[in-house]
Each structure stands twice: as C-alpha cells, then as structure tokens.
Tab-separated table of C-alpha atoms in Angstrom:
chain	number	residue	atom	x	y	z
A	268	MET	CA	0.000	0.000	0.000
A	269	SER	CA	1.374	3.433	-0.949
A	270	GLU	CA	2.307	5.812	1.863
A	271	THR	CA	0.530	9.171	2.014
A	272	ASN	CA	0.678	12.360	4.009
A	273	TRP	CA	-1.750	13.146	6.834
A	274	ALA	CA	-4.398	14.642	4.555
A	275	GLY	CA	-4.134	11.897	1.957
A	276	ASN	CA	-3.670	14.419	-0.857
A	277	GLN	CA	0.000	13.492	-1.427
A	278	THR	CA	1.229	9.967	-2.188
A	279	PHE	CA	4.932	9.569	-1.497
A	280	THR	CA	7.066	8.271	-4.348
A	281	ALA	CA	10.107	7.248	-2.326
A	282	GLU	CA	11.055	3.602	-2.834
A	283	ARG	CA	11.366	2.838	0.875
A	284	ILE	CA	10.909	4.293	4.355
A	285	LEU	CA	13.831	3.454	6.651
A	286	ARG	CA	13.457	3.495	10.450
A	287	PRO	CA	16.862	3.663	12.176
A	288	ARG	CA	17.121	3.082	15.920
A	289	THR	CA	20.308	5.045	16.618
A	290	VAL	CA	21.979	8.233	15.409
A	291	GLU	CA	24.837	6.084	14.098
A	292	GLN	CA	22.365	4.204	11.908
A	293	VAL	CA	21.007	7.541	10.670
A	294	GLN	CA	24.537	8.508	9.655
A	295	GLU	CA	25.036	5.236	7.801
A	296	VAL	CA	21.711	5.533	5.973
A	297	VAL	CA	22.351	9.135	4.912
A	298	ALA	CA	25.901	8.440	3.758
A	299	ALA	CA	24.752	5.501	1.614
A	300	ALA	CA	21.735	7.199	0.034
A	301	THR	CA	21.658	8.991	-3.303
A	302	ALA	CA	18.303	10.672	-2.592
A	303	ILE	CA	16.816	10.996	0.901
A	304	LYS	CA	14.373	13.091	2.939
A	305	ALA	CA	13.334	13.004	6.584
A	306	LEU	CA	9.677	12.179	7.277
A	307	GLY	CA	7.952	13.727	10.283
A	308	SER	CA	4.299	13.672	11.317
A	309	ARG	CA	3.259	13.931	7.626
A	310	HIS	CA	1.223	17.037	8.300
A	311	CYS	CA	2.619	18.972	5.319
A	312	PHE	CA	0.130	19.295	2.473
A	313	ASN	CA	2.633	19.423	-0.400
A	314	ASP	CA	5.564	17.245	-1.540
A	315	ILE	CA	8.210	18.850	0.705
A	316	ALA	CA	8.912	15.518	2.482
A	317	ASP	CA	8.959	13.309	-0.624
A	318	SER	CA	12.089	11.758	-2.146
A	319	PRO	CA	11.132	10.443	-5.611
A	320	GLY	CA	13.037	7.255	-6.415
A	321	GLY	CA	15.013	7.562	-3.188
A	322	VAL	CA	14.319	6.839	0.464
A	323	GLN	CA	12.597	8.548	3.342
A	324	ILE	CA	13.860	8.287	6.888
A	325	ASP	CA	11.498	8.090	9.869
A	326	LEU	CA	13.202	9.019	13.170
A	327	ALA	CA	10.428	7.915	15.544
A	328	GLY	CA	12.563	4.968	16.676
A	329	LEU	CA	15.388	7.100	18.100
A	330	ASP	CA	15.825	7.490	21.870
A	331	PRO	CA	12.685	9.404	22.938
A	332	VAL	CA	14.218	10.920	26.106
A	333	ALA	CA	14.108	14.710	26.339
A	334	GLU	CA	16.778	16.376	28.506
A	335	LEU	CA	15.670	19.446	30.454
A	336	ASP	CA	18.354	21.804	31.798
A	337	SER	CA	16.775	23.969	34.496
A	338	GLU	CA	19.866	26.122	34.939
A	339	ALA	CA	20.103	26.956	31.239
A	340	ALA	CA	16.281	27.031	30.819
A	341	THR	CA	16.430	24.733	27.785
A	342	ILE	CA	15.140	21.343	26.729
A	343	THR	CA	16.910	19.116	24.203
A	344	VAL	CA	14.510	16.862	22.351
A	345	PRO	CA	14.725	14.147	19.680
A	346	ALA	CA	13.633	15.300	16.232
A	347	ALA	CA	10.508	13.133	16.183
A	348	ALA	CA	9.212	14.377	19.546
A	349	ARG	CA	5.795	16.004	19.315
A	350	TYR	CA	5.150	19.268	21.133
A	351	GLY	CA	2.270	17.660	22.986
A	352	ASP	CA	4.584	14.900	24.231
A	353	ILE	CA	7.148	17.241	25.818
A	354	ALA	CA	4.817	19.939	27.156
A	355	GLY	CA	3.945	18.059	30.351
A	356	GLN	CA	7.606	17.517	31.260
A	357	VAL	CA	8.385	21.174	30.593
A	358	HIS	CA	5.429	22.392	32.685
A	359	ALA	CA	6.179	20.033	35.579
A	360	ALA	CA	9.655	21.573	35.828
A	361	GLY	CA	8.160	25.065	36.096
A	362	PHE	CA	8.829	26.101	32.519
A	363	ALA	CA	6.949	26.699	29.277
A	364	LEU	CA	7.596	27.041	25.590
A	365	ALA	CA	6.887	30.635	24.633
A	366	ASN	CA	4.452	29.519	21.967
A	367	LEU	CA	2.799	26.473	20.425
A	368	ALA	CA	1.030	25.830	17.140
A	369	SER	CA	-2.719	25.211	16.912
A	370	LEU	CA	-1.982	21.467	16.729
A	371	PRO	CA	0.310	19.870	19.360
A	372	HIS	CA	0.441	16.712	17.214
A	373	CYS	CA	3.350	17.699	14.939
A	374	THR	CA	7.011	16.807	15.393
A	375	VAL	CA	9.409	19.452	16.637
A	376	ALA	CA	11.854	18.986	13.743
A	377	GLY	CA	9.176	19.178	11.054
A	378	THR	CA	7.498	22.177	12.654
A	379	VAL	CA	10.780	24.055	12.930
A	380	ALA	CA	11.982	23.152	9.420
A	381	THR	CA	8.901	24.777	7.849
A	382	ALA	CA	8.740	27.841	10.176
A	383	THR	CA	5.381	26.755	11.565
A	384	HIS	CA	4.041	29.157	14.175
A	385	GLY	CA	1.407	29.946	16.724
A	386	SER	CA	-0.145	33.346	17.240
A	387	GLY	CA	0.520	36.504	19.191
A	388	ARG	CA	1.416	40.066	18.376
A	389	ARG	CA	4.638	39.736	20.382
A	390	ASN	CA	5.234	36.005	19.837
A	391	GLN	CA	7.704	34.650	17.297
A	392	SER	CA	7.473	31.408	15.318
A	393	LEU	CA	8.277	28.106	17.009
A	394	ALA	CA	11.567	27.934	15.105
A	395	SER	CA	12.734	31.030	16.975
A	396	ALA	CA	12.961	28.985	20.197
A	397	VAL	CA	15.717	26.789	18.690
A	398	SER	CA	19.108	27.645	20.184
A	399	GLY	CA	20.903	24.724	18.536
A	400	LEU	CA	20.438	21.495	16.620
A	401	ASP	CA	22.307	18.371	15.500
A	402	LEU	CA	22.283	17.677	11.766
A	403	VAL	CA	23.505	14.666	9.786
A	404	THR	CA	24.865	16.093	6.551
A	405	ALA	CA	25.171	14.408	3.157
A	406	ASP	CA	28.453	12.673	3.927
A	407	GLY	CA	27.005	11.126	7.106
A	408	GLU	CA	28.832	13.487	9.452
A	409	LEU	CA	26.983	14.655	12.586
A	410	LYS	CA	27.368	18.412	13.018
A	411	THR	CA	26.039	20.870	15.592
A	412	PHE	CA	24.701	24.271	14.548
A	413	SER	CA	23.404	27.308	16.420
A	414	HIS	CA	20.360	29.494	15.923
A	415	HIS	CA	22.416	31.909	13.827
A	416	ASP	CA	23.863	29.477	11.266
A	417	GLY	CA	21.013	29.558	8.744
A	418	VAL	CA	19.975	25.924	9.197
A	419	VAL	CA	16.947	26.168	11.507
A	420	VAL	CA	14.278	26.682	8.827
A	421	GLY	CA	15.967	24.110	6.610
A	422	LEU	CA	13.086	22.574	4.601
A	423	GLY	CA	14.919	19.242	4.796
A	424	ALA	CA	17.332	20.620	2.212
A	425	LEU	CA	20.473	20.577	4.372
A	426	GLY	CA	20.431	17.182	6.071
A	427	VAL	CA	18.584	15.143	8.686
A	428	VAL	CA	18.013	16.809	12.047
A	429	THR	CA	18.356	14.374	14.953
A	430	ARG	CA	18.094	16.627	18.049
A	431	LEU	CA	17.102	20.209	18.827
A	432	THR	CA	17.602	22.432	21.867
A	433	LEU	CA	14.717	24.766	22.658
A	434	ASP	CA	14.774	27.844	24.887
A	435	LEU	CA	12.200	27.897	27.690
A	436	VAL	CA	10.388	30.597	29.667
A	437	PRO	CA	8.748	30.422	33.109
A	438	ALA	CA	5.467	28.494	33.217
A	439	PHE	CA	2.271	30.532	32.983
A	440	GLU	CA	-1.496	30.160	32.814
A	441	LEU	CA	-3.986	31.448	30.268
A	442	ARG	CA	-7.733	31.592	29.822
A	443	GLN	CA	-9.479	31.232	26.482
A	444	ASP	CA	-12.484	33.374	25.581
A	445	VAL	CA	-14.426	33.207	22.323
A	446	PHE	CA	-16.560	35.963	20.798
A	447	ASP	CA	-19.076	35.804	17.954
A	448	GLY	CA	-19.781	38.293	15.176
A	449	LEU	CA	-16.952	40.832	15.006
A	450	PRO	CA	-17.872	43.629	12.552
A	451	TRP	CA	-15.423	43.916	9.660
A	452	GLU	CA	-15.147	47.671	10.157
A	453	ALA	CA	-14.063	47.082	13.746
A	454	ALA	CA	-11.434	44.613	12.535
A	455	TYR	CA	-10.105	47.185	10.079
A	456	GLU	CA	-10.145	50.142	12.451
A	457	HIS	CA	-8.825	48.312	15.522
A	458	PHE	CA	-6.713	45.526	14.006
A	459	GLU	CA	-3.610	46.236	16.111
A	460	GLU	CA	-5.656	46.618	19.323
A	461	ILE	CA	-7.541	43.388	18.683
A	462	GLN	CA	-4.356	41.422	17.986
A	463	ALA	CA	-2.708	42.881	21.111
A	464	ALA	CA	-5.719	42.135	23.333
A	465	GLY	CA	-4.361	38.742	24.451
A	466	TYR	CA	-1.272	36.593	24.538
A	467	SER	CA	-2.637	35.013	21.354
A	468	VAL	CA	-5.588	36.185	19.252
A	469	SER	CA	-7.221	34.468	16.256
A	470	MET	CA	-10.107	35.626	14.067
A	471	PHE	CA	-12.096	33.081	12.017
A	472	THR	CA	-14.044	33.884	8.845
A	473	ASN	CA	-15.148	32.531	5.477
A	474	TRP	CA	-14.496	35.955	3.847
A	475	ALA	CA	-18.046	36.174	2.459
A	476	ARG	CA	-20.235	36.856	5.507
A	477	ASP	CA	-21.000	40.348	6.791
A	478	THR	CA	-19.120	39.810	10.060
A	479	ILE	CA	-16.095	37.816	11.202
A	480	ASP	CA	-17.489	34.575	12.636
A	481	GLN	CA	-15.386	34.297	15.791
A	482	VAL	CA	-12.502	35.825	17.739
A	483	TRP	CA	-10.492	33.595	20.091
A	484	VAL	CA	-8.600	35.497	22.798
A	485	LYS	CA	-6.062	33.544	24.843
A	486	GLY	CA	-4.891	35.758	27.686
A	487	GLN	CA	-4.624	36.325	31.411
A	488	GLY	CA	-7.306	38.973	31.881
A	489	GLN	CA	-11.073	39.096	31.464
A	490	PRO	CA	-11.755	40.691	28.058
A	491	GLY	CA	-15.399	41.463	28.911
A	492	ALA	CA	-18.676	40.407	27.310
A	493	ASP	CA	-18.406	42.854	24.388
A	494	PHE	CA	-15.212	42.667	22.346
A	495	PHE	CA	-15.032	45.488	19.788
A	496	GLY	CA	-18.675	44.754	18.927
A	497	ALA	CA	-18.412	40.946	19.086
A	498	LYS	CA	-20.424	39.137	21.765
A	499	ALA	CA	-19.194	36.454	24.153
A	500	ALA	CA	-19.995	32.973	22.840
A	501	ASP	CA	-22.704	31.088	24.722
A	502	GLY	CA	-20.786	27.798	24.568
A	503	PRO	CA	-17.630	26.142	23.257
A	504	ARG	CA	-16.793	26.755	19.618
A	505	HIS	CA	-14.829	24.914	16.951
A	506	PRO	CA	-12.945	27.206	14.505
A	507	ALA	CA	-15.272	25.800	11.804
A	508	HIS	CA	-18.362	26.220	13.993
A	509	ALA	CA	-20.182	27.967	11.141
A	510	ALA	CA	-19.684	24.805	9.049
A	511	GLY	CA	-21.417	22.738	11.727
A	512	ILE	CA	-18.290	21.215	13.338
A	513	ARG	CA	-18.580	20.391	17.056
A	514	ALA	CA	-16.016	21.652	19.591
A	515	ASP	CA	-15.350	18.256	21.231
A	516	ASN	CA	-11.679	18.150	20.178
A	517	CYS	CA	-10.917	21.777	21.095
A	518	THR	CA	-9.055	23.023	24.155
A	519	PRO	CA	-11.139	24.439	27.066
A	520	GLN	CA	-12.834	27.799	26.514
A	521	LEU	CA	-15.376	29.960	28.389
A	522	GLY	CA	-12.648	31.794	30.316
A	523	VAL	CA	-11.553	28.819	32.453
A	524	PRO	CA	-7.846	29.300	33.370
A	525	GLY	CA	-5.372	26.517	32.674
A	526	PRO	CA	-1.696	25.822	31.977
A	527	TRP	CA	-0.148	27.265	28.824
A	528	HIS	CA	0.054	23.935	26.987
A	529	GLU	CA	-3.666	23.288	27.473
A	530	ARG	CA	-4.764	26.697	26.176
A	531	ILE	CA	-2.366	27.880	23.427
A	532	PRO	CA	-3.203	25.024	20.979
A	533	HIS	CA	-6.701	25.121	19.533
A	534	PHE	CA	-6.923	21.313	19.618
A	535	GLN	CA	-6.299	18.632	22.242
A	536	LEU	CA	-3.520	16.105	21.667
A	537	ASP	CA	-5.682	13.050	22.335
A	538	PHE	CA	-8.225	13.890	19.647
A	539	THR	CA	-8.204	14.068	15.855
A	540	PRO	CA	-7.041	17.634	15.219
A	541	SER	CA	-8.962	20.307	13.341
A	542	VAL	CA	-11.655	18.613	11.195
A	543	GLY	CA	-9.666	15.542	10.136
A	544	GLU	CA	-10.007	15.427	6.350
A	545	GLU	CA	-8.946	18.845	5.097
A	546	LEU	CA	-6.381	20.758	3.075
A	547	GLN	CA	-4.502	23.852	4.206
A	548	THR	CA	-2.956	26.989	2.745
A	549	GLU	CA	-1.381	29.957	4.527
A	550	TYR	CA	0.033	33.300	3.445
A	551	PHE	CA	1.890	36.015	5.349
A	552	VAL	CA	1.950	39.759	4.700
A	553	PRO	CA	3.625	42.599	6.644
A	554	ILE	CA	1.472	44.066	9.402
A	555	GLY	CA	1.395	47.389	7.597
A	556	HIS	CA	-0.562	45.745	4.765
A	557	ALA	CA	-3.027	43.951	7.062
A	558	VAL	CA	-6.169	45.926	6.313
A	559	ALA	CA	-5.537	46.186	2.556
A	560	ALA	CA	-4.832	42.444	2.349
A	561	MET	CA	-8.035	41.593	4.203
A	562	GLU	CA	-10.005	43.874	1.907
A	563	ALA	CA	-8.428	42.167	-1.123
A	564	LEU	CA	-9.481	38.730	0.113
A	565	ARG	CA	-12.981	39.926	0.882
A	566	GLY	CA	-13.124	41.004	-2.746
A	567	ILE	CA	-12.806	37.348	-3.805
A	568	GLY	CA	-14.610	35.942	-0.777
A	569	HIS	CA	-17.504	34.655	-2.867
A	570	ARG	CA	-15.017	32.390	-4.690
A	571	LEU	CA	-13.288	31.182	-1.522
A	572	ALA	CA	-16.296	30.463	0.693
A	573	PRO	CA	-17.709	27.415	-1.162
A	574	VAL	CA	-14.420	25.532	-0.694
A	575	LEU	CA	-13.575	26.810	2.807
A	576	LEU	CA	-14.237	25.197	6.156
A	577	THR	CA	-12.774	28.269	7.868
A	578	SER	CA	-9.994	30.815	7.544
A	579	GLU	CA	-7.897	32.130	10.438
A	580	ILE	CA	-6.359	35.604	10.764
A	581	ARG	CA	-3.576	36.121	13.336
A	582	THR	CA	-0.185	37.777	13.799
A	583	VAL	CA	3.400	36.571	14.300
A	584	ALA	CA	6.398	38.623	15.449
A	585	ALA	CA	9.532	39.067	13.347
A	586	ASP	CA	12.604	36.826	13.522
A	587	ASP	CA	16.030	36.629	11.871
A	588	LEU	CA	15.893	33.084	10.457
A	589	TRP	CA	16.998	32.930	6.821
A	590	LEU	CA	13.971	31.251	5.233
A	591	SER	CA	11.390	32.226	7.811
A	592	PRO	CA	8.340	34.029	6.380
A	593	PHE	CA	8.724	36.380	9.371
A	594	HIS	CA	12.289	37.364	8.500
A	595	GLY	CA	12.508	41.138	8.441
A	596	GLY	CA	9.269	42.186	10.109
A	597	ASP	CA	6.068	41.310	11.954
A	598	ARG	CA	3.484	39.637	9.733
A	599	MET	CA	-0.206	38.916	9.565
A	600	ALA	CA	-0.923	35.237	8.932
A	601	LEU	CA	-3.853	34.290	6.689
A	602	HIS	CA	-4.636	30.609	7.123
A	603	PHE	CA	-7.161	28.634	5.057
A	604	THR	CA	-8.627	25.276	6.061
A	605	TRP	CA	-10.198	23.838	2.934
A	606	ARG	CA	-12.640	21.077	2.223
A	607	PRO	CA	-10.796	18.046	0.737
A	608	GLU	CA	-11.287	19.246	-2.837
A	609	GLN	CA	-7.741	19.492	-4.168
A	610	ASP	CA	-8.542	20.505	-7.754
A	611	ALA	CA	-10.789	23.332	-6.600
A	612	VAL	CA	-8.185	24.519	-4.069
A	613	ARG	CA	-5.325	24.443	-6.563
A	614	ALA	CA	-7.412	26.489	-9.002
A	615	LEU	CA	-7.846	29.168	-6.323
A	616	LEU	CA	-4.173	29.475	-5.325
A	617	PRO	CA	-3.048	31.656	-8.280
A	618	VAL	CA	-6.139	33.827	-7.794
A	619	MET	CA	-5.330	34.368	-4.117
A	620	GLU	CA	-1.654	35.004	-4.771
A	621	GLU	CA	-2.530	37.561	-7.443
A	622	ALA	CA	-4.842	39.343	-4.996
A	623	LEU	CA	-2.124	39.380	-2.331
A	624	ALA	CA	0.807	40.127	-4.672
A	625	PRO	CA	0.881	43.899	-3.899
A	626	PHE	CA	1.452	43.117	-0.225
A	627	GLU	CA	4.859	41.314	-0.217
A	628	VAL	CA	3.148	37.972	0.296
A	629	ARG	CA	5.027	34.843	1.395
A	630	PRO	CA	3.470	31.339	1.608
A	631	HIS	CA	3.814	28.732	4.358
A	632	TRP	CA	6.462	26.208	3.259
A	633	GLY	CA	4.459	23.176	4.392
A	634	LYS	CA	1.069	24.005	2.906
A	635	LEU	CA	-0.495	24.331	-0.527
A	636	PHE	CA	0.715	27.287	-2.588
A	637	HIS	CA	1.377	28.142	-6.206
A	638	GLN	CA	4.576	30.185	-6.193
A	639	ALA	CA	7.262	30.694	-3.554
A	640	ALA	CA	8.547	34.118	-2.515
A	641	ASP	CA	11.977	35.678	-2.469
A	642	TYR	CA	13.914	36.081	0.793
A	643	PRO	CA	16.818	38.420	1.649
A	644	ARG	CA	19.052	35.473	2.639
A	645	LEU	CA	17.905	33.029	-0.071
A	646	ALA	CA	21.238	33.179	-1.936
A	647	ASP	CA	23.068	32.444	1.321
A	648	PHE	CA	20.805	29.467	1.966
A	649	ARG	CA	21.422	28.094	-1.523
A	650	ALA	CA	25.167	28.388	-1.007
A	651	LEU	CA	24.900	26.611	2.349
A	652	ALA	CA	22.843	23.811	0.774
A	653	VAL	CA	25.471	23.304	-1.939
A	654	ASP	CA	28.252	23.306	0.664
A	655	LEU	CA	26.552	20.740	2.948
A	656	ASP	CA	25.063	18.642	0.131
A	657	PRO	CA	27.233	19.072	-3.001
A	658	ASP	CA	25.664	16.111	-4.819
A	659	GLY	CA	22.095	17.185	-4.080
A	660	LYS	CA	20.821	14.073	-2.272
A	661	PHE	CA	18.449	16.285	-0.224
A	662	ARG	CA	17.537	18.404	-3.261
A	663	SER	CA	14.061	17.025	-3.884
A	664	PRO	CA	11.780	18.376	-6.636
A	665	PHE	CA	10.192	20.681	-4.035
A	666	VAL	CA	13.581	22.116	-3.088
A	667	ARG	CA	14.630	22.463	-6.723
A	668	ARG	CA	11.418	24.316	-7.590
A	669	HIS	CA	11.011	26.588	-4.629
A	670	VAL	CA	14.563	27.133	-3.349
A	671	PHE	CA	16.739	26.834	-6.457
A	672	GLY	CA	14.122	28.139	-8.909
A	673	GLU	CA	14.421	25.137	-11.231
A	674	ARG	CA	11.509	23.810	-13.288
C-alpha cells in the first residue's frame, strides 16, 4: 500500500521508508543514500517531504528521552518528539515554551523546518525557540549548529536533524475566551488593538459573511462580554463552527484558566485535530498591509467560501531566520482550512496570490501554494545547501522548484 501524508492528498514516491534506531544508523543511511528526505508527522500538504526514487527516513525509533536543563532554561529533544509529548515535562519543571502551534500533534523537527508558528502580536514562530540542533549532513557526518547558522528553517534541504535544543520561559497560565460576530469595520479600524488584546488572538471567517465569525482570545485577563462589537460565545466553539463542526476536540474555553500547553493550541492532543479530512494553505503579509490584504481577500470571498471550512487571521512577530516568512518584520498570517477538494483549491491558489501580490506575500512552506517568494538570505541558503550537500541528495523536486528556482 502506498504511503501518504496526513491529509491523503500526497502519495509519497520514495522507494522505501527506513526506520533507524540510533543516530549512528542515521549517519550510515544518509551516507549511503543517493536521494533521501526526513519524514515527520506527515502534516505537510505538499511534496516537501517526498524523495522520488530515493528513500525517506522516519526518526520515531530514536531514543525518545528529552533532557531538560533547568539552569540553562532549555530542553533538548529528539527530532521526532511532538510538542504535545514534551509539554507536560516542561510544565512540571516550572517552565513553558513561549508559543505552540494550533496542533500539538506535529514533530518538533518538522514544525521548525517549515517555520510553523502559533499566534501573538509579540510572539515569534516556534523555530525562533531553537538555540541549537544536530544535523547529519550528506556525507554522514553529525554536526552541531546554532540558531544563527542559517539551518533552523531548513526545509529538509540541508540534512537530517536528529536533536534540537529549545529555549524555555517560566510556566504561565492562560484563559481562552471566544466571541461571535466581530464587525469587519471594527477589525479594520482596531486591528492592532484586537491582535494585542491577548497573549494570542485568532479571528475566524469565510471571507463572504457580513461579520467575522469568531474571535479567540487567549490571555490572562477578562476581556469582557463585548469585544469590539463581538459578543461572548454562549458555549464552546470549533474554529469551523459555522460549518457545523462540534467543539469536542478543542481546548477548554469559556474563560476557564489553565496551563499554557492546554490553552495555546486550539486542539487537544488526544483527539483528531482540526476537522480531520482537510487541506490547508497559509500566506503572510507585513502588518502594515493587514487591512488592505483583508479587503483584497474579501473582494474574492464569494469564490473562496464554497471551498472553505474556515480561515484564520492572526499575527506573528519578526525573527532573523533565513527562510522564515517572518524574516525582516512582523506579519499577519492568513490561514485557510479547505474542504478536501484538491482541484478546486489548486485552481484558487493563483487567484489568491494575485490578490495578495501587492502586499509582499510569502506562503507557508508546508502548505499548498502556487509560487514561492523571495527572501533576503535566499542566496546564502542556496550556497549553504550546496556546501553541505554538493551532490544534491536532499535536493528534492520541491527544493529544486522553490529554493533553487528550477523547473
């Protein structure tokens, strides 16, 4: 039976999946391969993890022990660790990760490699927490790199990550409040205030209705019953509540306080995340273009809505990582959770990218998009990839298309 990604929209064309048990075996496998890619939780919606005619390497069998250093306020984790798996250990030691993605189900290495993020006007992407990582390069050598070496958002193009060290912050609690029916004019006029109203703030819409469906505010204070014209929800909500999806798999709401790792994600680890069968796309534009970009998408909202389950609007703070979409400035994130209709979604991608083109748009590396963006350090990343992998064994079709500009 052919192997697929999480969504089932991508069938891998690698000849084999190898499952080493030790780092030494990883080194041997990489050194012997002519084409190879690491395989994580399979949550990416494009072919970034595929290795046509080569092999994929699954690191779930490596030593699962995570090492927490209280004095340094760091935790060193195996590449295949999921955020939901390490959060309890981190919290029990009195620490937290500064941010988490909506889904705690994804591996740390895969999340970091694609610059996956959470939300928060002052919060950076999850990759920004990486202070160092171990990487097996094309010749099988195990090398250690720091945050500043250009390898963190690596797209699997530089080698196989085996361990990562993440910076921690003191543990904290949050509450999660949901509001219904935010007027679009309020979103335009008060966008910065709304996004700064909590530790993490998300707005959900289908781009065609007269109001924004929901606003989720994860914070430490009581935001009140009226939130910029939106009203407090009368019960738990799923992000796709308007599509009739129940909130059973969502994290606790209604203002009940709880530890960071049980409030920052939208979905609980022990449940099927999001809506299960779905496709995803995400674009990022500088904060200064936020209102104009939202207006542009509303202009094509009637084309998006029939294929959408929901769309999420949030913000992410700037970082200095070479291929991070947040390199060079704070960005608004525009996320789209689609019905599993790949042809219809792919037909919309060029339309959306054309609408967002005036706003310095960049796509999420792990989701569905039509055309990649340029980055200030892209030439440096290409040079690093050639240096670490001169024969191109990690240079999959995805990397050739979107990093090296080959067709």
